[in-house]
Coordinates of N, CA and C in Angstrom, one line a residue:
M187 N 17.6 -9.1 0.2 CA 18.4 -7.8 0.2 C 19.5 -7.9 1.3
T188 N 20.6 -7.4 0.9 CA 21.7 -7.3 1.9 C 22.0 -5.9 2.2
Q189 N 22.8 -5.7 3.2 CA 23.2 -4.3 3.5 C 24.0 -3.6 2.4
T190 N 24.6 -4.4 1.5 CA 25.4 -3.8 0.5 C 24.6 -3.2 -0.7
I191 N 23.3 -3.7 -0.8 CA 22.5 -3.3 -1.9 C 21.7 -2.0 -1.4
S192 N 22.0 -0.9 -2.0 CA 21.4 0.3 -1.4 C 20.0 0.6 -1.9
T193 N 19.7 0.1 -3.2 CA 18.4 0.4 -3.7 C 17.9 -0.8 -4.6
Q194 N 16.6 -1.2 -4.4 CA 16.0 -2.2 -5.3 C 14.6 -1.7 -5.7
T195 N 14.3 -1.8 -6.9 CA 12.9 -1.4 -7.3 C 12.3 -2.6 -8.1
F196 N 10.9 -2.7 -7.9 CA 10.1 -3.7 -8.6 C 8.9 -3.1 -9.1
G197 N 8.3 -3.7 -10.2 CA 7.0 -3.4 -10.7 C 7.0 -2.0 -11.3
E198 N 5.8 -1.3 -11.2 CA 5.6 0.0 -11.8 C 6.0 1.1 -10.8
F199 N 7.3 1.2 -10.5 CA 7.8 2.2 -9.6 C 8.3 3.4 -10.4
A200 N 7.9 4.6 -10.0 CA 8.4 5.8 -10.7 C 9.1 6.7 -9.6
Q201 N 10.3 7.2 -9.9 CA 11.0 8.0 -9.0 C 10.2 9.3 -8.7
E202 N 9.6 9.9 -9.7 CA 8.8 11.1 -9.5 C 7.3 10.8 -9.9
I203 N 6.5 11.2 -9.0 CA 5.0 11.0 -9.2 C 4.6 12.3 -10.0
P204 N 3.8 12.0 -11.1 CA 3.4 13.2 -11.9 C 2.6 14.2 -11.1
A205 N 2.7 15.4 -11.5 CA 2.0 16.5 -10.8 C 0.5 16.3 -10.8
S206 N -0.2 16.5 -9.7 CA -1.6 16.4 -9.6 C -2.2 17.6 -8.9
E207 N -3.3 18.1 -9.4 CA -3.9 19.3 -8.7 C -4.7 18.9 -7.4
E208 N -5.0 17.6 -7.3 CA -5.7 17.1 -6.1 C -4.9 16.0 -5.5
Y209 N -4.4 16.2 -4.3 CA -3.6 15.2 -3.6 C -3.8 15.5 -2.1
L210 N -3.5 14.5 -1.3 CA -3.6 14.5 0.2 C -2.5 13.6 0.8
T211 N -1.9 14.1 1.8 CA -0.9 13.3 2.5 C -1.2 13.3 4.0
M212 N -1.1 12.1 4.6 CA -1.2 12.0 6.0 C 0.0 11.3 6.6
N213 N 0.5 11.8 7.7 CA 1.7 11.3 8.4 C 1.3 10.7 9.8
F214 N 1.9 9.6 10.1 CA 1.6 9.0 11.4 C 2.9 8.8 12.2
S215 N 2.9 9.1 13.4 CA 4.1 8.8 14.2 C 4.1 7.3 14.6
P216 N 5.2 6.7 14.3 CA 5.3 5.2 14.6 C 5.4 4.9 16.1
S217 N 5.6 5.8 16.9 CA 5.9 5.5 18.3 C 5.2 6.3 19.4
S218 N 4.1 7.1 19.0 CA 3.5 8.0 20.0 C 2.5 7.3 20.9
A219 N 2.1 6.1 20.5 CA 1.1 5.4 21.4 C 1.2 3.9 21.1
P220 N 0.7 3.0 22.0 CA 0.8 1.6 21.7 C 0.1 1.3 20.4
R221 N 0.7 0.3 19.6 CA 0.3 0.0 18.3 C -1.2 -0.5 18.3
K222 N -1.6 -1.3 19.3 CA -3.0 -1.8 19.3 C -4.0 -0.7 19.5
R223 N -3.6 0.3 20.3 CA -4.5 1.4 20.5 C -4.7 2.3 19.3
R224 N -3.6 2.4 18.4 CA -3.7 3.2 17.3 C -4.3 2.5 16.1
W225 N -4.5 1.1 16.2 CA -4.9 0.4 15.0 C -6.2 0.9 14.4
S226 N -7.2 1.1 15.3 CA -8.5 1.6 14.7 C -8.4 2.9 14.1
N227 N -7.4 3.8 14.5 CA -7.2 5.1 13.9 C -6.9 4.9 12.4
Y228 N -6.1 3.9 12.0 CA -5.8 3.7 10.6 C -7.0 3.4 9.8
G229 N -7.9 2.6 10.3 CA -9.1 2.3 9.6 C -10.0 3.6 9.4
L230 N -10.0 4.4 10.4 CA -10.7 5.7 10.3 C -10.1 6.6 9.3
S231 N -8.8 6.6 9.3 CA -8.0 7.4 8.3 C -8.3 6.9 6.9
A232 N -8.3 5.6 6.7 CA -8.5 5.0 5.4 C -10.0 5.4 4.9
D233 N -10.9 5.3 5.8 CA -12.3 5.7 5.5 C -12.4 7.1 5.1
F234 N -11.7 8.0 5.9 CA -11.7 9.4 5.6 C -11.1 9.6 4.1
L235 N -10.0 8.9 3.8 CA -9.5 9.1 2.4 C -10.5 8.6 1.4
G236 N -11.2 7.5 1.7 CA -12.2 7.1 0.7 C -13.3 8.1 0.6
D237 N -13.8 8.7 1.7 CA -14.8 9.8 1.6 C -14.3 11.0 0.8
Y238 N -13.1 11.4 1.2 CA -12.5 12.6 0.6 C -12.4 12.5 -0.9
F239 N -11.9 11.3 -1.4 CA -11.7 11.2 -2.9 C -13.0 10.8 -3.6
A240 N -13.9 10.2 -2.9 CA -15.2 9.9 -3.6 C -16.0 11.2 -3.9
A241 N -15.7 12.2 -3.1 CA -16.4 13.5 -3.3 C -16.2 14.1 -4.7
F242 N -15.1 13.7 -5.4 CA -14.7 14.2 -6.7 C -15.5 13.5 -7.8
F243 N -16.3 12.4 -7.5 CA -16.9 11.6 -8.5 C -18.4 11.8 -8.4
P244 N -19.1 11.8 -9.6 CA -20.6 11.8 -9.6 C -21.1 10.4 -9.2
G245 N -22.4 10.4 -8.9 CA -23.0 9.1 -8.5 C -23.5 8.4 -9.7
D246 N -22.8 8.4 -10.9 CA -23.2 7.6 -12.1 C -23.3 6.2 -11.8
T247 N -24.2 5.5 -12.5 CA -24.3 4.0 -12.3 C -23.1 3.3 -12.9
V248 N -22.7 2.2 -12.3 CA -21.6 1.4 -12.9 C -22.2 0.1 -13.4
E249 N -21.9 -0.3 -14.6 CA -22.4 -1.5 -15.2 C -22.2 -2.7 -14.4
D250 N -23.2 -3.6 -14.2 CA -23.1 -4.8 -13.5 C -22.7 -4.6 -12.0
S251 N -23.1 -3.5 -11.5 CA -22.7 -3.3 -10.1 C -23.9 -2.6 -9.4
P252 N -24.2 -3.0 -8.1 CA -25.3 -2.3 -7.4 C -24.8 -1.0 -6.8
L253 N -23.5 -0.7 -6.9 CA -22.9 0.5 -6.4 C -22.7 1.6 -7.5
N254 N -22.9 2.8 -7.2 CA -22.6 3.9 -8.2 C -21.1 4.2 -8.2
R255 N -20.7 5.1 -9.1 CA -19.3 5.3 -9.3 C -18.7 5.9 -8.0
R256 N -19.4 6.8 -7.4 CA -18.8 7.4 -6.1 C -18.6 6.3 -5.1
E257 N -19.6 5.4 -4.9 CA -19.5 4.4 -3.9 C -18.4 3.4 -4.2
T258 N -18.2 3.1 -5.5 CA -17.2 2.2 -6.0 C -15.8 2.8 -5.6
V259 N -15.6 4.1 -6.0 CA -14.3 4.7 -5.7 C -14.1 4.8 -4.2
K260 N -15.1 5.1 -3.4 CA -15.0 5.2 -2.0 C -14.5 3.9 -1.4
A261 N -15.2 2.8 -1.8 CA -14.9 1.4 -1.3 C -13.4 1.0 -1.7
A262 N -13.0 1.3 -2.9 CA -11.7 0.9 -3.4 C -10.6 1.7 -2.6
V263 N -10.8 3.0 -2.5 CA -9.8 3.8 -1.9 C -9.7 3.5 -0.4
S264 N -10.8 3.2 0.3 CA -10.8 2.9 1.7 C -10.1 1.5 1.9
Y265 N -10.4 0.6 1.0 CA -9.7 -0.8 1.2 C -8.2 -0.7 1.0
I266 N -7.8 -0.1 -0.1 CA -6.4 0.0 -0.5 C -5.6 0.8 0.5
A267 N -6.2 2.0 0.9 CA -5.5 2.8 1.9 C -5.4 2.1 3.2
N268 N -6.4 1.3 3.6 CA -6.3 0.6 4.9 C -5.3 -0.5 4.8
E269 N -5.2 -1.2 3.7 CA -4.2 -2.3 3.6 C -2.8 -1.7 3.6
L270 N -2.6 -0.6 2.9 CA -1.3 0.0 2.8 C -0.8 0.5 4.2
L271 N -1.8 1.1 4.9 CA -1.5 1.6 6.3 C -1.2 0.4 7.2
E272 N -2.0 -0.6 7.2 CA -1.8 -1.8 8.1 C -0.4 -2.4 7.8
N273 N -0.1 -2.6 6.5 CA 1.2 -3.2 6.2 C 2.4 -2.3 6.7
A274 N 2.2 -1.0 6.4 CA 3.3 0.0 6.8 C 3.5 0.0 8.3
V275 N 2.4 -0.1 9.1 CA 2.5 -0.1 10.5 C 3.1 -1.4 11.0
K276 N 2.5 -2.5 10.5 CA 2.9 -3.9 10.9 C 4.4 -4.1 10.7
Y277 N 5.0 -3.6 9.6 CA 6.4 -3.9 9.3 C 7.3 -2.7 9.6
S278 N 6.8 -1.7 10.2 CA 7.7 -0.5 10.5 C 8.6 -0.9 11.7
D279 N 9.8 -0.3 11.6 CA 10.8 -0.4 12.7 C 10.7 0.8 13.5
E280 N 10.1 0.7 14.8 CA 10.0 1.9 15.6 C 11.3 2.5 16.0
V281 N 12.3 1.7 16.0 CA 13.7 2.2 16.3 C 14.1 3.4 15.4
A282 N 13.6 3.3 14.1 CA 14.0 4.3 13.1 C 13.4 5.7 13.5
K283 N 12.3 5.7 14.3 CA 11.6 6.9 14.7 C 11.3 7.8 13.5
R284 N 10.8 7.2 12.4 CA 10.4 8.0 11.2 C 8.9 7.8 11.0
P285 N 8.3 8.9 10.6 CA 6.8 8.7 10.4 C 6.4 7.8 9.2
I286 N 5.3 7.2 9.4 CA 4.7 6.5 8.3 C 3.8 7.5 7.5
S287 N 3.9 7.5 6.2 CA 3.1 8.4 5.5 C 2.3 7.7 4.4
I288 N 1.2 8.3 4.1 CA 0.4 7.8 2.9 C -0.1 9.0 2.2
S289 N 0.1 9.0 0.9 CA -0.4 10.1 0.0 C -1.2 9.5 -1.1
L290 N -2.2 10.3 -1.5 CA -3.1 9.9 -2.6 C -3.0 11.1 -3.6
Y291 N -2.9 10.7 -4.9 CA -2.8 11.7 -6.0 C -3.9 11.4 -7.0
L292 N -4.8 12.3 -7.3 CA -5.9 12.1 -8.2 C -5.6 12.6 -9.6
Y293 N -5.9 11.8 -10.6 CA -5.8 12.1 -12.0 C -7.1 11.9 -12.7
E294 N -7.2 12.2 -13.9 CA -8.4 12.0 -14.7 C -8.8 10.6 -14.8
D295 N -7.8 9.7 -14.9 CA -8.2 8.3 -15.2 C -7.6 7.3 -14.1
K296 N -7.0 7.8 -13.1 CA -6.5 7.0 -12.0 C -6.2 7.7 -10.7
I297 N -5.9 6.9 -9.7 CA -5.5 7.4 -8.4 C -4.2 6.7 -8.1
I298 N -3.1 7.4 -7.7 CA -1.9 6.8 -7.3 C -1.8 7.0 -5.7
F299 N -1.6 5.8 -5.1 CA -1.3 5.8 -3.6 C 0.2 5.7 -3.4
Q300 N 0.7 6.3 -2.4 CA 2.1 6.1 -2.0 C 2.2 6.0 -0.5
S301 N 2.8 4.9 -0.1 CA 3.0 4.7 1.4 C 4.5 4.6 1.6
I302 N 5.0 5.2 2.6 CA 6.4 5.1 3.0 C 6.6 4.8 4.4
N303 N 7.4 3.8 4.7 CA 7.7 3.5 6.1 C 9.2 3.0 6.1
H304 N 9.7 2.8 7.3 CA 11.1 2.3 7.5 C 11.0 1.0 8.2
T305 N 11.9 0.1 7.8 CA 11.9 -1.3 8.4 C 13.3 -1.8 8.6
S306 N 13.4 -3.0 9.1 CA 14.7 -3.6 9.3 C 15.1 -4.3 8.0
P307 N 16.4 -4.4 7.8 CA 16.9 -5.1 6.5 C 16.3 -6.6 6.4
A308 N 16.1 -7.3 7.6 CA 15.6 -8.6 7.5 C 14.2 -8.7 7.0
I309 N 13.3 -7.7 7.5 CA 11.9 -7.7 7.1 C 11.9 -7.2 5.6
A310 N 12.7 -6.3 5.2 CA 12.7 -5.8 3.8 C 13.1 -6.9 2.9
D311 N 14.1 -7.7 3.3 CA 14.5 -8.9 2.5 C 13.4 -9.9 2.3
K312 N 12.7 -10.2 3.4 CA 11.5 -11.1 3.3 C 10.4 -10.5 2.3
Y313 N 10.2 -9.2 2.4 CA 9.2 -8.6 1.6 C 9.6 -8.6 0.1
C314 N 10.9 -8.4 -0.1 CA 11.4 -8.4 -1.5 C 11.2 -9.8 -2.1
R315 N 11.5 -10.9 -1.3 CA 11.3 -12.2 -1.8 C 9.8 -12.5 -2.1
F316 N 8.9 -12.0 -1.3 CA 7.5 -12.2 -1.6 C 7.1 -11.5 -2.9
I317 N 7.6 -10.3 -3.1 CA 7.3 -9.5 -4.3 C 7.8 -10.2 -5.5
Q318 N 9.0 -10.8 -5.4 CA 9.6 -11.5 -6.6 C 8.7 -12.7 -6.9
Q319 N 8.1 -13.4 -5.8 CA 7.2 -14.5 -6.0 C 6.0 -14.0 -6.7
V320 N 5.4 -12.9 -6.3 CA 4.2 -12.3 -6.9 C 4.4 -12.0 -8.4
L321 N 5.6 -11.4 -8.7 CA 5.8 -10.9 -10.0 C 6.2 -12.1 -11.0
T322 N 6.5 -13.2 -10.5 CA 6.9 -14.3 -11.3 C 5.9 -15.5 -11.3
S323 N 4.8 -15.3 -10.6 CA 3.8 -16.3 -10.4 C 2.5 -16.0 -11.2
D324 N 1.7 -17.0 -11.4 CA 0.3 -16.8 -11.9 C -0.5 -16.2 -10.7
L325 N -1.0 -15.0 -10.9 CA -1.7 -14.4 -9.8 C -2.9 -15.2 -9.2
D326 N -3.7 -15.8 -10.1 CA -4.8 -16.6 -9.7 C -4.4 -17.8 -8.9
E327 N -3.3 -18.5 -9.3 CA -2.8 -19.6 -8.6 C -2.2 -19.2 -7.2
L328 N -1.5 -18.1 -7.2 CA -0.9 -17.7 -6.0 C -2.0 -17.2 -5.0
Y329 N -3.0 -16.6 -5.5 CA -4.2 -16.1 -4.7 C -4.8 -17.4 -4.0
T330 N -5.1 -18.4 -4.8 CA -5.7 -19.6 -4.3 C -4.8 -20.3 -3.3
Q331 N -3.5 -20.4 -3.6 CA -2.5 -21.0 -2.6 C -2.6 -20.2 -1.3
Q332 N -2.6 -18.9 -1.4 CA -2.5 -18.1 -0.1 C -3.8 -18.2 0.6
L333 N -5.0 -18.4 -0.1 CA -6.2 -18.6 0.6 C -6.2 -19.9 1.3
E334 N -5.7 -20.9 0.7 CA -5.6 -22.2 1.4 C -4.7 -22.2 2.6
Q335 N -3.6 -21.5 2.4 CA -2.6 -21.3 3.5 C -3.3 -20.6 4.7
T336 N -4.1 -19.6 4.4 CA -4.8 -18.8 5.4 C -5.8 -19.7 6.1
A337 N -6.5 -20.5 5.3 CA -7.6 -21.4 5.9 C -6.9 -22.4 6.8
L338 N -5.7 -22.9 6.5 CA -5.0 -23.8 7.4 C -4.3 -23.2 8.5
G339 N -4.3 -21.9 8.5 CA -3.6 -21.1 9.6 C -2.1 -21.3 9.6
S340 N -1.5 -21.5 8.4 CA -0.1 -21.7 8.4 C 0.6 -20.6 7.6
G341 N 1.6 -19.9 8.3 CA 2.3 -18.9 7.7 C 1.6 -17.6 7.5
E342 N 2.2 -16.6 6.9 CA 1.6 -15.3 6.6 C 0.7 -15.4 5.3
S343 N -0.4 -14.8 5.3 CA -1.3 -15.0 4.2 C -0.9 -14.0 3.1
N344 N -0.5 -12.8 3.4 CA -0.3 -11.7 2.4 C -1.5 -11.5 1.5
M345 N -2.7 -11.8 2.1 CA -3.9 -11.7 1.3 C -4.3 -10.2 0.9
G346 N -3.9 -9.3 1.8 CA -4.2 -7.9 1.5 C -3.6 -7.4 0.1
L347 N -2.4 -7.7 0.0 CA -1.7 -7.3 -1.3 C -2.3 -8.0 -2.5
L348 N -2.5 -9.3 -2.3 CA -3.1 -10.1 -3.4 C -4.5 -9.7 -3.7
T349 N -5.3 -9.4 -2.7 CA -6.7 -8.9 -2.9 C -6.7 -7.6 -3.7
M350 N -5.8 -6.7 -3.3 CA -5.7 -5.4 -4.1 C -5.5 -5.7 -5.5
M351 N -4.6 -6.6 -5.8 CA -4.2 -6.9 -7.2 C -5.3 -7.6 -7.9
N352 N -5.9 -8.6 -7.2 CA -6.9 -9.5 -7.8 C -8.3 -8.9 -8.0
D353 N -8.7 -8.2 -6.9 CA -10.1 -7.7 -6.9 C -10.2 -6.3 -7.4
Y354 N -9.2 -5.5 -7.3 CA -9.2 -4.1 -7.7 C -8.3 -3.8 -8.9
A355 N -7.7 -4.8 -9.4 CA -6.7 -4.6 -10.6 C -5.7 -3.6 -10.3
A356 N -5.3 -3.5 -9.0 CA -4.3 -2.5 -8.6 C -2.9 -2.9 -9.1
R357 N -2.1 -2.0 -9.6 CA -0.8 -2.3 -10.1 C 0.2 -1.6 -9.1
F358 N 1.3 -2.4 -8.8 CA 2.2 -2.0 -7.8 C 3.6 -1.6 -8.3
G359 N 4.2 -0.7 -7.6 CA 5.7 -0.4 -7.7 C 6.3 -0.3 -6.3
W360 N 7.5 -0.9 -6.2 CA 8.1 -0.9 -4.8 C 9.5 -0.4 -5.0
Q361 N 10.0 0.4 -4.0 CA 11.4 0.7 -3.9 C 11.9 0.5 -2.5
F362 N 13.0 -0.2 -2.4 CA 13.6 -0.5 -1.1 C 15.0 0.2 -1.1
Q363 N 15.2 1.1 -0.2 CA 16.4 1.9 -0.2 C 17.0 1.9 1.2
T364 N 18.3 1.5 1.2 CA 19.0 1.5 2.5 C 19.2 2.9 3.0
S365 N 18.9 3.2 4.2 CA 19.0 4.5 4.7 C 20.4 4.9 5.0
D366 N 20.8 6.1 4.5 CA 22.2 6.6 4.8 C 22.3 7.2 6.2
S367 N 21.2 7.7 6.7 CA 21.2 8.4 7.9 C 20.8 7.6 9.1
I368 N 20.1 6.5 8.9 CA 19.7 5.6 10.0 C 20.3 4.2 9.8
P369 N 21.2 3.8 10.7 CA 21.8 2.5 10.5 C 20.8 1.4 10.6
D370 N 21.1 0.3 9.8 CA 20.3 -0.9 9.8 C 18.8 -0.6 9.5
T371 N 18.5 0.3 8.6 CA 17.1 0.7 8.3 C 17.0 0.8 6.8
V372 N 15.8 0.3 6.3 CA 15.5 0.4 4.9 C 14.2 1.1 4.8
Q373 N 14.2 2.1 3.8 CA 13.0 2.8 3.5 C 12.2 2.0 2.5
V374 N 10.9 1.8 2.8 CA 10.0 1.0 1.9 C 9.0 2.0 1.3
N375 N 9.1 2.2 0.0 CA 8.2 3.1 -0.7 C 7.4 2.3 -1.7
V376 N 6.1 2.3 -1.4 CA 5.1 1.5 -2.2 C 4.2 2.5 -3.0
L377 N 4.1 2.2 -4.3 CA 3.2 2.9 -5.2 C 2.1 2.0 -5.6
V378 N 0.8 2.4 -5.6 CA -0.3 1.6 -6.1 C -1.0 2.5 -7.1
H379 N -1.2 1.9 -8.3 CA -1.9 2.6 -9.4 C -3.3 2.0 -9.5
L380 N -4.3 2.8 -9.3 CA -5.7 2.3 -9.4 C -6.4 3.0 -10.5
D381 N -6.8 2.3 -11.6 CA -7.5 2.9 -12.7 C -9.0 3.2 -12.2
I382 N -9.5 4.4 -12.6 CA -10.9 4.7 -12.2 C -11.7 5.1 -13.4

């Protein structure tokens, strides 16, 4: 991405999220406390989201799983929310002084997650290149490659995103938009579709 490109979208991105009767949004200040001290708060927040949305589901059994439907939804929501929050925090530009937000929208057959953060053009460009690699690669091969890279301790693993796609069949949409009001800043808007 360059400064001249104001908007780029990838995957299943929708400008408007369909109306939902059940939704929840949490905002986090990117600069109110040291990042390391806040890190555990994001895991707690993701667990809260998992508990909150699991309450809408009965404890029906799930075929070939020791977990019931409520436990399955809780685990999936907690994992995906935690990964989205960690990525949003890790790659946020604190100079932008914009909150990190995560929203979940519940529908009859799926949950849509939306995370929004602001980052630098250089980090956004790197993220865009990785997304293009994901969208043009065989997911299984890329997953294995990244696992090997992680085992060797070389480079970034990006395993969180690949695990969400591989293990939870999550589908992604991304939008990168150059901020008009904050110089040298890009808004990163990530949508995750999880069928339930």
